[in-house]
Amino acid sequence: MSKEHSNNQIGVRLPRIDATGKVTGETPYPGDIDIEGQLWLKIRYSDRAHARVVSIDTSDAEAYPGVVAVFTAKDIPVNEYGLVFKDQPVLCGPGTSKAGGDIVRCLMDNIAVVVAETEEIATAAAKLIHVEYENLPTVFDPEAALQPGAPLLHPDKPQNIISHYRIRKGDMAAGWAQADVIVEGAYSTGYQEHAYLQPEAGLGYIDEEGRVTVVVAGQWVHEDQEQIYHALDLPPEKVRVIYPAVGGAFGGREDMSVQIVLALAAWKLQRPVKTIWSREESILYHHKRHPMRIKTRWGATREGKIVAAEATVIGDAGAYNYTSNKVLGNANLMVTGPYVIPNAHIDTYAVYTNNTPTGAFRGFGGPQAAFAAEGQVNRLAEALEMDPVEVRRLNVLDEGSLTTVGTPLPPGVTIRQVVEACAAESDYWEPGSDSFQRRSLTQPADPARRRGVGFACGFKNIGYSFGFPEQSWATIELHGGAEIEEVIVRAAGADVGQGAHTAFVQMAAEATGVSTEKVHLLTQDTSETKTSGSASASRLTFMTGNAIRGAAEKALQLWQDEERPAKATYQYQPPKTTPYDPETGKSTPNFAYGYVAEAVEVEVDIETGLVQLVRVVCANDVGKIINRTLVEGQVEGAVVQAQGYALMENLISEEGRILNPFLSTYLIPTVVDIPVEVKSVLLEYPNPIGPWGVRGMAEMPFIPLAGAIAAAIHDATGVWIDRIPMTPDVIVEALRQHGIGAIAS
Ligand code: MOS
């Protein structure tokens, strides 16, 4: 594409366009918006993990002073929703239009919504709804759920299997025969709560054109719109979704929370209806990161070449799919890491249980898989008495190397450069002419405190995988006379806090040759824009950037032809991907990837088991930096979020019930926990199909961190930790088993 309009808007540290309003508090989030005469909505949730709802008596609630209406399953025209497939009732109970819609399958199922004059009245009345249940057998362990005869959650999914992916590559017997060293691992990972700043909230009303309108925070306005009009059986144009500011998402807002019930109440009552979830409701009633169990075995030659890998991955999907089949699809690909593995045998399952549903969360199955893959590579390095950086240099995928799914990665494969840059920039390794050597680390004077360094790397797709339709629209309008005075950009893509809108403005300014002050962005409103797809999969800068560039090129052509205003719309479609072959996994799963490596330093207190993350060096090939400050912010945010995941965040679920739904009992990192330094090593090897070479980067720095921390703990203590979270009790127990840190008696 032509470079003639380049005016250096790419790569600068433009302050975020939304910064001032957010800092001053003027920017409204959904919970801040009120409409005169609004009613309040509260949800009555399930009391059972698995039961048939025999009857619902709403008479006491309806008689409660100030209650306007109570809605149940019989009031939903098409009582189902779901992002990938619609397996969840909006409201569970008798009179449902959906087969099986009278069954609750987890404690987050909704039974009724109460609409009242005040929030207090709605809350009180929700407790007055009397629900009669007939218990059904429960299953909370995904391995138990796979057994024949286990209670079945959805009759169309035998053995509770949502998806089973297989990779069959090469000849396993030959692979194991070549292996001089074999390491086996059993890894388990826990839930993670998104813990975004703003709990779910929203407002439903009928707009001036008679559309049922929902103001809410999400990741994809057009998808929310689709799920609402499907459930209410309305034509698409009768439903409008608007996002004001979004207070964080991280995948946790990909699925519906308050959208459909707000639309239902506003539509039925033709009045504005508002709701705000408490923090407790937010933690209890939106999905989590998947707990996974990964059993795996890798073999390598004496020289350090990986020759075989096998793995079984089981992901607990909870009671509904959400995006589980896609998340486990990613884990299936990433559980062997960014390595050349000639012989591979993988089985990956997403399994229904009566637990809280699990779904998208930054990294989308990658972090769990990388914890196992990087754990295996680091154990191989130990067994081979090789440096962990050197083992990776021997095995990483290069341009043209075949992945486990039998195809090469798309052009622009840079994991080797990323690994080497990370090691070199970390100061923990001495780069030689053709090898890297660990430098020695100064230990603290206190013998109870031991420092160690760990290394891990990873890769992550950009955009949707496995043949899922992928596209993004943008519209550009050029206004003015002789000169372009204003550029109006229409692009729906959500700014969930990552800074996408600032990047859109910079890319539009660059593409049209104006300064960023002349760019006006219309966004996050289904009535103003065509779909951009979701703010997820590290995709928006890449996808919408390509759409903006395409629209700008067409608009500039019209401008030259003297059209005023010059207006053009463009849909970007990336190269096609394909699903896994059901028998072998052979596929072209993705059209682009980002590559990342991390070196970390930890200090382990062997008496208390507390692990302090001292320093993180993150090398990330982002293709092209649009805004350096925002990219650094994504690196630091992902590192700290992954630190919480690896070391602190311990969501406890018993028989499907989350026991610590509070930020006082579910601990996330604060300023006293975070590393002293996060060094961002940003590399710019262009993505051949990216706008200005952009790859996408927001998830990548999350992927390898837990594996790097586990390696650093091992470096400090000699003990491998194979589960997440690596909380002090886990560390102490593992150390004591190795006779380390025992209190003298
Ligand atoms: Mo994200 S986990 O791709 O919303």
XYZ file of C-alpha atoms and ligand atoms in Angstrom:
749
model
C 0.000 0.000 0.000
C 1.196 3.541 -0.724
C 3.395 5.284 1.804
C 2.830 8.774 0.348
C 0.537 9.913 3.142
C 2.839 8.816 5.930
C 2.984 11.500 8.585
C 4.575 9.615 11.437
C 1.522 8.748 13.523
C 2.752 5.171 13.906
C 4.988 4.298 16.827
C 4.552 7.533 18.757
C 3.559 7.724 22.410
C 0.241 9.484 21.784
C -1.609 9.932 25.088
C -4.730 7.803 25.164
C -7.721 9.590 23.663
C -9.848 8.437 26.617
C -7.327 9.339 29.325
C -8.613 12.721 30.510
C -12.217 11.678 31.034
C -11.214 8.546 32.880
C -8.726 10.329 35.109
C -11.162 13.121 35.997
C -14.025 10.681 36.504
C -16.181 12.384 33.872
C -16.364 9.333 31.620
C -19.502 7.303 32.341
C -19.323 3.529 32.707
C -22.605 1.572 32.400
C -23.247 1.704 36.142
C -22.937 5.511 36.128
C -25.709 6.120 33.606
C -29.240 6.831 34.830
C -32.459 7.540 32.977
C -35.389 9.345 34.561
C -38.019 6.856 35.692
C -35.713 3.847 35.530
C -36.601 0.644 37.337
C -34.107 -1.743 38.939
C -33.530 -5.372 38.095
C -32.170 -8.193 40.233
C -31.671 -11.830 39.312
C -32.757 -14.839 41.347
C -30.059 -17.462 40.831
C -30.203 -21.236 41.182
C -29.908 -22.769 44.641
C -28.846 -26.166 43.287
C -25.958 -27.386 41.145
C -28.141 -29.821 39.190
C -31.910 -30.072 39.504
C -35.174 -29.906 37.650
C -37.108 -26.763 38.513
C -40.533 -28.211 39.281
C -42.312 -24.977 40.091
C -41.669 -21.302 40.728
C -44.038 -19.369 42.972
C -43.611 -15.646 42.332
C -46.764 -14.466 44.140
C -45.028 -13.225 47.310
C -42.448 -11.363 45.256
C -45.090 -9.818 43.027
C -47.116 -8.722 46.057
C -44.089 -7.010 47.636
C -44.635 -3.220 47.573
C -42.667 -1.568 44.802
C -42.273 -4.664 42.639
C -43.295 -3.990 39.043
C -42.804 -7.376 37.408
C -41.242 -10.811 37.790
C -40.160 -12.713 34.687
C -39.415 -16.435 34.375
C -38.585 -18.914 31.606
C -42.109 -18.789 30.170
C -41.542 -15.109 29.286
C -38.527 -15.725 27.008
C -39.546 -16.362 23.386
C -36.397 -18.341 22.466
C -34.951 -19.415 25.780
C -31.321 -20.056 24.862
C -27.984 -18.367 24.364
C -24.277 -19.050 24.022
C -21.329 -17.615 22.120
C -20.270 -20.680 20.126
C -23.453 -22.737 20.424
C -26.605 -21.967 22.355
C -26.656 -24.540 25.137
C -27.721 -22.318 28.067
C -31.263 -21.248 28.976
C -31.658 -17.537 29.697
C -33.954 -18.439 32.606
C -34.394 -22.006 33.881
C -37.867 -23.230 34.767
C -41.252 -24.534 33.669
C -42.871 -23.170 30.537
C -39.540 -22.882 28.738
C -39.420 -22.914 24.953
C -36.188 -24.928 25.042
C -35.949 -28.666 25.641
C -34.150 -29.117 28.959
C -34.648 -25.441 29.770
C -36.331 -26.370 33.049
C -33.061 -27.806 34.406
C -30.450 -25.898 36.372
C -26.954 -27.290 35.770
C -24.894 -25.033 38.002
C -25.291 -22.420 40.703
C -24.926 -19.538 38.255
C -28.080 -20.428 36.333
C -30.747 -17.718 36.401
C -34.285 -18.621 37.500
C -36.131 -15.322 37.543
C -35.673 -11.586 37.251
C -37.404 -9.106 39.504
C -38.007 -5.541 38.370
C -38.873 -2.986 41.029
C -38.914 0.701 41.887
C -35.601 0.479 43.747
C -32.588 -1.798 43.881
C -33.329 -2.648 47.538
C -36.872 -3.718 46.743
C -35.727 -5.856 43.804
C -33.088 -7.510 46.000
C -35.563 -8.227 48.801
C -38.266 -9.520 46.457
C -35.870 -11.883 44.650
C -35.530 -13.770 47.935
C -39.329 -14.155 48.139
C -39.483 -16.276 45.003
C -40.158 -19.858 46.084
C -38.522 -22.460 43.893
C -39.312 -26.160 44.127
C -36.526 -28.415 42.841
C -36.161 -32.101 42.093
C -32.483 -32.901 42.555
C -30.513 -34.566 39.779
C -27.211 -36.398 40.266
C -24.179 -34.120 40.152
C -20.628 -34.412 38.855
C -17.926 -31.897 39.732
C -14.756 -33.663 38.607
C -14.094 -33.606 34.856
C -12.375 -37.003 34.882
C -15.375 -38.496 36.711
C -17.673 -36.747 34.214
C -15.925 -38.625 31.379
C -16.660 -42.038 32.906
C -19.459 -44.146 31.427
C -22.519 -43.857 33.649
C -21.606 -40.389 34.944
C -24.527 -37.975 35.262
C -25.128 -36.378 31.871
C -25.583 -32.593 31.697
C -26.652 -32.270 28.065
C -28.141 -35.390 26.421
C -26.602 -34.557 23.034
C -23.079 -34.786 24.474
C -22.304 -38.403 25.482
C -19.791 -38.740 28.333
C -20.140 -34.967 28.780
C -17.584 -34.490 26.000
C -18.024 -31.139 24.278
C -14.970 -31.594 22.101
C -12.194 -34.143 21.676
C -9.253 -33.119 19.501
C -6.597 -35.545 18.348
C -3.126 -34.916 16.998
C -1.430 -37.903 15.390
C 1.870 -37.028 13.786
C 4.783 -39.260 12.851
C 5.535 -42.617 14.455
C 5.479 -42.659 18.246
C 7.316 -45.972 18.629
C 10.149 -44.711 16.434
C 10.196 -41.416 18.340
C 10.512 -43.049 21.740
C 13.176 -45.391 20.366
C 15.311 -42.368 19.418
C 14.905 -40.760 22.827
C 17.870 -40.930 25.208
C 15.989 -38.964 27.850
C 12.291 -39.021 28.688
C 10.539 -36.721 31.129
C 7.022 -37.187 32.386
C 4.855 -34.540 33.933
C 1.411 -34.159 35.440
C 0.353 -30.539 35.625
C -2.757 -29.000 37.049
C -3.965 -25.435 36.861
C -6.645 -23.575 38.794
C -9.480 -21.236 38.043
C -8.789 -17.584 37.468
C -11.264 -14.770 38.005
C -11.044 -11.826 35.591
C -11.354 -9.313 38.464
C -11.983 -6.387 36.168
C -12.458 -3.045 37.887
C -16.082 -2.627 36.906
C -18.559 -5.348 37.905
C -21.303 -6.112 35.365
C -23.864 -3.346 35.015
C -26.192 -1.937 32.409
C -29.305 -0.181 31.357
C -32.082 -1.299 29.008
C -34.534 1.160 27.418
C -36.504 1.854 24.273
C -34.717 4.439 22.139
C -36.286 7.211 20.051
C -36.601 4.823 17.095
C -38.396 2.185 19.164
C -35.401 -0.124 19.440
C -34.772 -2.062 22.602
C -31.410 -0.650 23.557
C -28.915 -2.059 26.008
C -26.090 0.054 27.390
C -23.559 -2.335 28.821
C -19.874 -3.263 28.905
C -18.788 -6.061 26.613
C -16.278 -7.133 23.994
C -18.376 -7.210 20.807
C -21.491 -5.055 20.386
C -22.806 -6.941 17.363
C -22.506 -10.320 19.076
C -24.396 -9.043 22.125
C -27.034 -7.698 19.741
C -27.307 -11.096 18.029
C -27.760 -12.982 21.284
C -30.421 -10.515 22.469
C -32.520 -10.553 19.286
C -32.272 -14.332 19.099
C -33.619 -14.804 22.638
C -36.328 -12.147 22.277
C -37.203 -13.342 18.757
C -36.941 -9.810 17.389
C -35.615 -8.658 14.021
C -31.991 -7.510 14.325
C -32.838 -3.885 13.619
C -35.126 -3.787 16.668
C -32.154 -4.295 19.007
C -29.344 -1.833 19.645
C -26.286 -2.317 21.850
C -24.069 0.531 23.011
C -20.917 0.333 25.089
C -19.904 3.437 26.982
C -16.555 3.021 28.764
C -15.690 -0.610 29.518
C -13.953 -1.213 32.832
C -11.770 -4.142 31.809
C -12.760 -7.419 30.148
C -9.864 -9.892 29.593
C -12.274 -12.398 27.987
C -14.713 -12.249 30.898
C -17.169 -10.134 28.953
C -17.199 -12.270 25.812
C -20.271 -14.075 27.104
C -23.601 -12.623 28.217
C -24.240 -11.494 31.770
C -26.951 -8.820 32.138
C -27.579 -8.127 28.427
C -30.516 -10.420 27.663
C -32.431 -9.945 30.926
C -32.133 -6.145 30.700
C -33.427 -6.236 27.128
C -36.257 -8.571 28.131
C -37.412 -6.350 30.995
C -37.143 -3.107 29.006
C -38.965 -4.655 26.049
C -41.781 -6.188 28.121
C -42.293 -3.102 30.295
C -41.381 -0.438 27.695
C -39.563 1.366 30.519
C -35.895 1.928 31.352
C -34.440 -0.781 33.579
C -31.049 -0.730 35.284
C -28.905 -3.228 37.122
C -25.519 -3.237 38.847
C -23.919 -6.425 40.065
C -22.023 -6.476 43.335
C -18.447 -7.750 43.299
C -19.748 -10.968 44.857
C -22.281 -11.412 42.050
C -19.597 -10.697 39.462
C -17.288 -13.382 40.848
C -20.086 -15.917 41.308
C -21.952 -15.380 38.056
C -19.542 -14.887 35.209
C -17.284 -17.607 33.794
C -13.665 -18.313 34.838
C -10.404 -19.430 33.276
C -10.419 -23.221 32.738
C -8.800 -25.460 35.289
C -6.866 -28.049 33.253
C -5.137 -31.322 33.989
C -2.334 -32.181 31.636
C -0.462 -35.483 31.642
C 2.463 -35.410 29.278
C 5.656 -37.192 28.308
C 8.484 -35.838 26.149
C 11.600 -37.489 24.784
C 14.863 -36.011 23.490
C 18.164 -37.229 22.135
C 21.370 -36.840 24.143
C 22.206 -33.866 21.897
C 19.001 -32.157 23.029
C 16.701 -32.647 20.038
C 13.085 -33.298 20.972
C 11.919 -36.428 19.181
C 8.531 -37.279 20.680
C 5.780 -35.782 22.799
C 2.458 -37.094 24.000
C -0.174 -35.375 26.104
C -3.681 -35.715 27.432
C -5.391 -32.441 28.264
C -8.657 -32.285 30.188
C -10.395 -28.967 30.622
C -13.301 -28.449 33.022
C -15.859 -26.519 30.978
C -18.421 -26.278 33.746
C -22.114 -26.527 32.940
C -22.184 -24.719 29.570
C -19.790 -24.441 26.664
C -19.193 -20.688 26.504
C -15.981 -20.811 24.406
C -14.645 -24.055 25.912
C -14.365 -25.999 22.669
C -12.270 -23.171 21.198
C -10.151 -22.687 24.331
C -9.306 -26.394 24.446
C -8.609 -26.259 20.712
C -5.921 -23.698 21.456
C -4.546 -25.741 24.341
C -4.337 -28.746 22.004
C -2.077 -26.778 19.661
C -0.004 -25.073 22.347
C 0.623 -27.988 24.700
C 3.676 -28.894 22.625
C 4.976 -25.321 22.602
C 6.661 -23.512 19.703
C 8.896 -26.482 18.951
C 9.655 -28.877 16.138
C 8.279 -32.216 17.316
C 8.456 -34.918 14.666
C 6.314 -37.429 16.551
C 3.318 -36.252 18.536
C 0.214 -37.840 20.005
C -2.250 -35.499 21.748
C -5.785 -35.921 23.059
C -7.607 -32.863 24.365
C -11.058 -32.824 25.919
C -13.494 -30.109 26.963
C -15.843 -31.679 29.497
C -19.127 -30.571 31.028
C -19.463 -30.655 34.839
C -21.846 -29.025 37.315
C -19.221 -26.392 38.115
C -19.254 -22.709 37.191
C -18.759 -22.394 33.432
C -15.306 -21.550 32.142
C -14.369 -19.656 29.033
C -12.254 -16.937 27.524
C -9.511 -15.370 29.591
C -6.399 -13.636 28.214
C -4.347 -16.318 26.493
C -7.384 -18.501 25.752
C -6.004 -21.902 26.808
C -2.430 -20.914 25.983
C -1.209 -20.241 29.540
C -2.289 -23.648 30.865
C -0.767 -25.450 27.884
C 2.451 -23.420 28.071
C 2.815 -24.228 31.773
C 3.035 -27.895 30.791
C 5.086 -27.431 27.611
C 7.634 -25.117 29.203
C 7.748 -27.293 32.304
C 8.656 -30.230 30.072
C 11.339 -28.333 28.172
C 12.890 -27.032 31.394
C 12.887 -30.540 32.896
C 14.471 -31.876 29.691
C 17.181 -29.219 29.989
C 17.854 -30.358 33.553
C 17.918 -34.035 32.573
C 20.272 -33.296 29.678
C 22.402 -30.930 31.800
C 21.888 -28.295 29.154
C 21.100 -24.620 29.436
C 17.339 -23.930 29.039
C 18.000 -21.234 26.440
C 20.235 -23.579 24.450
C 17.614 -26.353 24.472
C 15.111 -23.903 23.046
C 17.549 -22.708 20.380
C 17.921 -26.329 19.306
C 14.198 -26.975 19.002
C 12.195 -23.858 18.177
C 10.115 -23.684 15.011
C 11.634 -21.759 12.127
C 10.174 -20.464 8.895
C 8.801 -23.515 7.087
C 9.154 -26.011 9.984
C 6.133 -28.245 10.390
C 4.039 -27.840 13.532
C 2.378 -30.791 15.274
C -0.640 -30.235 13.016
C 1.456 -30.953 9.941
C 1.621 -27.463 8.430
C 4.128 -24.626 8.774
C 3.346 -21.488 10.750
C 2.396 -18.505 8.546
C 5.396 -16.478 7.262
C 7.111 -14.285 9.838
C 8.173 -16.959 12.339
C 10.422 -15.294 14.910
C 10.429 -17.390 18.056
C 14.185 -17.955 17.664
C 14.913 -14.212 17.496
C 12.586 -13.613 20.460
C 14.237 -16.294 22.636
C 17.701 -14.946 21.848
C 16.692 -11.312 22.431
C 15.133 -12.204 25.758
C 18.198 -14.081 26.981
C 20.585 -11.388 25.766
C 18.589 -8.468 27.191
C 17.909 -10.172 30.506
C 21.463 -9.857 31.916
C 21.035 -13.403 33.279
C 22.763 -14.896 30.246
C 26.070 -14.058 28.613
C 25.603 -14.075 24.839
C 28.600 -15.727 23.194
C 29.438 -16.062 19.508
C 27.067 -19.000 19.152
C 25.807 -19.887 22.608
C 24.307 -18.420 25.725
C 25.744 -19.051 29.147
C 24.065 -18.421 32.481
C 25.708 -15.787 34.638
C 25.871 -16.529 38.329
C 23.351 -14.866 40.595
C 24.146 -13.119 43.852
C 22.297 -14.788 46.729
C 20.818 -12.847 49.669
C 22.734 -13.001 52.960
C 19.734 -14.588 54.712
C 19.997 -18.357 54.024
C 16.196 -18.696 54.175
C 15.925 -16.528 51.071
C 16.958 -18.092 47.837
C 17.040 -16.446 44.477
C 16.626 -18.169 41.151
C 16.163 -17.406 37.466
C 13.783 -19.118 35.059
C 13.139 -18.971 31.337
C 10.108 -19.830 29.202
C 8.674 -18.889 25.833
C 5.509 -19.236 23.858
C 3.369 -18.354 20.898
C -0.223 -17.266 20.472
C -2.539 -16.895 17.520
C -3.912 -13.537 16.449
C -7.554 -13.646 15.403
C -10.058 -16.469 15.225
C -8.846 -19.996 14.621
C -9.909 -23.283 13.057
C -12.043 -21.959 10.198
C -14.211 -19.633 12.301
C -15.309 -16.771 9.987
C -12.995 -13.829 10.544
C -13.456 -10.277 9.265
C -13.588 -6.634 10.299
C -15.351 -3.610 8.823
C -14.388 0.049 8.916
C -15.802 3.164 7.267
C -13.832 6.321 6.581
C -15.387 9.677 5.698
C -13.143 12.527 4.536
C -14.662 15.969 5.045
C -13.356 19.349 3.853
C -12.760 21.352 0.699
C -9.258 21.729 -0.700
C -7.749 20.059 2.363
C -9.056 17.220 4.507
C -10.442 18.960 7.592
C -12.019 16.031 9.378
C -11.769 12.258 9.160
C -14.722 10.362 10.571
C -13.915 6.719 11.319
C -16.643 4.208 11.997
C -15.261 1.057 13.572
C -17.153 -0.919 16.212
C -14.198 -2.618 17.948
C -14.398 -2.290 21.729
C -11.853 -0.471 23.829
C -11.904 -2.617 26.935
C -9.044 -0.683 28.499
C -6.314 -1.899 26.163
C -6.249 1.338 24.168
C -7.640 0.039 20.864
C -9.415 3.305 20.095
C -6.220 5.310 20.411
C -4.565 2.859 18.021
C -7.517 3.188 15.597
C -7.152 6.993 15.610
C -3.405 6.788 15.016
C -3.821 4.291 12.184
C -6.609 6.359 10.569
C -4.482 9.523 10.805
C -1.535 7.727 9.257
C -3.636 6.178 6.500
C -5.285 9.474 5.502
C -2.311 11.769 6.070
C -3.864 13.990 8.746
C -2.973 14.738 12.348
C -4.738 12.714 15.036
C -6.753 15.768 16.231
C -8.629 15.695 12.922
C -9.794 12.110 13.439
C -13.210 11.552 14.970
C -14.051 7.972 15.958
C -17.614 6.610 16.071
C -17.590 3.263 17.791
C -19.226 0.724 20.118
C -22.769 1.295 18.867
C -24.546 -1.187 16.593
C -26.572 1.653 15.063
C -23.462 3.532 13.911
C -21.144 0.817 12.658
C -20.816 -2.531 10.999
C -19.197 -5.357 12.953
C -15.502 -5.413 13.780
C -15.620 -8.737 15.579
C -14.611 -8.952 19.202
C -11.982 -7.260 21.307
C -10.267 -10.595 21.824
C -7.640 -12.964 20.467
C -5.155 -10.036 20.347
C -6.866 -9.211 17.071
C -8.255 -5.664 16.958
C -5.181 -3.623 16.030
C -4.428 -6.156 13.299
C -7.968 -6.734 11.998
C -9.460 -3.265 12.325
C -6.129 -1.715 11.358
C -6.334 -3.556 8.047
C -9.965 -2.482 7.640
C -9.121 1.163 8.376
C -6.269 1.054 5.891
C -8.476 -0.470 3.213
C -11.264 2.062 3.787
C -8.800 4.959 3.811
C -7.291 3.897 0.499
C -10.730 3.771 -1.148
C -11.815 7.076 0.444
C -8.638 8.836 -0.707
C -9.318 7.656 -4.260
C -12.806 9.205 -4.092
C -11.310 12.354 -2.589
C -8.982 12.627 -5.587
C -12.039 12.220 -7.801
C -13.415 15.365 -6.061
C -16.103 13.620 -4.032
C -17.013 15.637 -0.898
C -17.346 14.093 1.572
C -15.447 11.079 0.334
C -16.844 8.025 2.065
C -15.742 4.410 1.773
C -16.419 1.198 3.648
C -14.068 -1.751 3.634
C -14.170 -5.266 4.983
C -10.859 -6.924 5.743
C -10.745 -10.704 5.570
C -7.542 -12.489 6.534
C -6.319 -15.729 4.933
C -8.623 -18.668 5.605
C -7.932 -21.118 8.408
C -9.129 -24.715 8.720
C -10.449 -26.907 11.548
C -8.514 -29.860 12.928
C -8.816 -33.073 10.980
C -10.814 -35.228 13.420
C -8.373 -38.141 13.221
C -4.941 -36.514 12.828
C -5.414 -32.849 13.703
C -3.921 -31.823 10.359
C -4.921 -28.203 9.746
C -3.940 -24.623 9.110
C -5.323 -23.434 12.431
C -4.352 -19.749 12.315
C -3.359 -16.963 9.929
C -0.931 -15.097 12.220
C 0.980 -15.492 15.483
C 2.868 -13.443 18.012
C 5.998 -14.762 19.735
C 7.155 -14.150 23.285
C 9.845 -15.182 25.777
C 10.346 -14.327 29.428
C 13.229 -14.505 31.864
C 12.271 -14.007 35.491
C 14.042 -13.704 38.808
C 12.322 -14.833 42.003
C 13.169 -14.904 45.659
C 11.763 -17.882 47.574
C 11.406 -17.733 51.329
C 11.936 -21.398 52.192
C 10.427 -20.947 55.671
C 7.134 -19.350 54.626
C 6.894 -20.530 51.023
C 6.340 -16.991 49.833
C 7.649 -16.369 46.328
C 8.514 -12.816 45.430
C 8.677 -12.048 41.731
C 11.642 -9.688 41.637
C 12.169 -8.959 37.958
C 10.669 -9.923 34.608
C 12.240 -9.461 31.203
C 9.661 -9.932 28.466
C 10.666 -10.076 24.817
C 7.679 -9.849 22.497
C 7.661 -9.615 18.721
C 4.744 -7.254 18.151
C 5.418 -6.797 14.418
C 5.042 -3.034 14.525
C 4.468 -0.748 17.482
C 1.534 1.607 16.927
C 1.813 3.229 20.376
C 4.828 2.296 22.471
C 3.322 3.393 25.790
C 0.209 1.291 25.242
C 2.251 -1.733 24.181
C 4.388 -1.421 27.318
C 1.186 -1.117 29.322
C -0.070 -4.375 27.855
C 3.198 -6.121 28.702
C 3.172 -4.873 32.293
C -0.538 -5.590 32.748
C -0.261 -9.101 31.332
C 2.800 -9.865 33.462
C 1.110 -8.757 36.665
C -2.110 -10.592 35.790
C -0.074 -13.727 35.068
C 1.845 -13.250 38.315
C -1.465 -13.339 40.188
C -2.481 -16.429 38.237
C 0.804 -18.215 38.915
C 1.409 -17.309 42.542
C -1.639 -15.898 44.331
C -5.102 -16.303 42.863
C -6.803 -19.273 44.440
C -10.491 -19.534 43.651
C -11.937 -22.287 45.794
C -14.883 -24.276 44.462
C -16.568 -27.085 46.383
C -19.443 -29.026 44.868
C -19.884 -26.296 42.305
C -19.996 -23.509 44.877
C -17.349 -20.775 44.868
C -16.363 -20.255 48.491
C -14.358 -17.023 48.217
C -16.228 -14.603 45.946
C -14.616 -11.492 47.428
C -11.451 -9.572 46.685
C -10.652 -9.882 50.422
C -10.440 -13.670 50.130
C -9.494 -14.052 46.461
C -6.193 -12.193 46.403
C -4.882 -10.476 43.286
C -1.529 -8.668 43.112
C -1.330 -5.160 44.504
C 1.446 -2.602 44.315
C 3.352 -4.344 47.131
C 3.430 -7.659 45.220
C 4.402 -6.606 41.721
C 7.943 -6.946 40.347
C 10.487 -4.220 40.985
C 11.124 -4.179 37.248
C 9.282 -5.374 34.149
C 11.586 -4.837 31.199
C 9.760 -4.773 27.855
C 11.955 -5.859 24.980
C 9.781 -4.968 22.005
C 10.783 -6.472 18.681
C 9.393 -5.394 15.332
C 9.756 -8.166 12.787
C 6.911 -7.298 10.426
C 3.913 -9.549 10.014
C 3.630 -9.754 6.210
C -0.174 -9.410 6.334
C -0.379 -6.914 9.217
C -1.179 -3.221 8.782
C 2.258 -1.552 8.831
C 3.482 -5.005 9.926
C 1.364 -5.229 13.103
C 0.959 -8.657 14.698
C -1.130 -8.246 17.860
C 0.317 -8.663 21.324
C -2.040 -8.240 24.282
C -2.186 -11.871 25.395
C 1.342 -12.990 24.594
C 3.176 -11.734 27.708
C 0.733 -13.741 29.853
C 1.474 -17.078 28.173
C 4.937 -18.166 29.452
C 5.102 -16.428 32.836
C 3.926 -19.262 35.108
C 6.366 -21.660 33.440
C 9.223 -19.201 33.847
C 8.345 -18.721 37.535
C 8.239 -22.491 38.133
C 11.680 -22.766 36.527
C 13.004 -19.946 38.710
C 11.644 -21.612 41.851
C 13.430 -24.773 40.776
C 16.613 -22.818 40.140
C 16.356 -21.358 43.645
C 15.404 -24.527 45.525
C 15.889 -27.585 43.317
C 12.171 -28.398 43.553
C 9.719 -28.504 40.644
C 6.214 -27.185 41.231
C 3.683 -28.651 38.826
C 0.509 -26.849 39.807
C -1.011 -23.410 39.577
C -1.471 -21.436 41.791
C 1.935 -21.816 43.436
C 0.690 -20.436 46.733
C 2.893 -20.507 49.865
C 1.212 -23.653 51.241
C 1.933 -25.505 47.976
C 5.562 -24.343 48.008
C 6.080 -25.228 51.677
C 4.637 -28.694 51.189
C 6.821 -29.357 48.146
C 9.950 -28.052 49.888
C 9.287 -30.150 53.024
C 8.895 -33.258 50.872
C 12.442 -32.568 49.692
C 13.656 -31.877 53.216
C 14.116 -28.178 52.540
C 13.291 -25.495 55.075
C 12.143 -27.885 57.788
C 11.849 -26.112 61.078
C 14.402 -27.556 63.483
C 12.722 -29.285 66.416
Mo -9.897 -13.083 24.846
S -9.358 -14.601 26.087
O -9.375 -13.666 23.403
O -11.370 -12.365 25.161
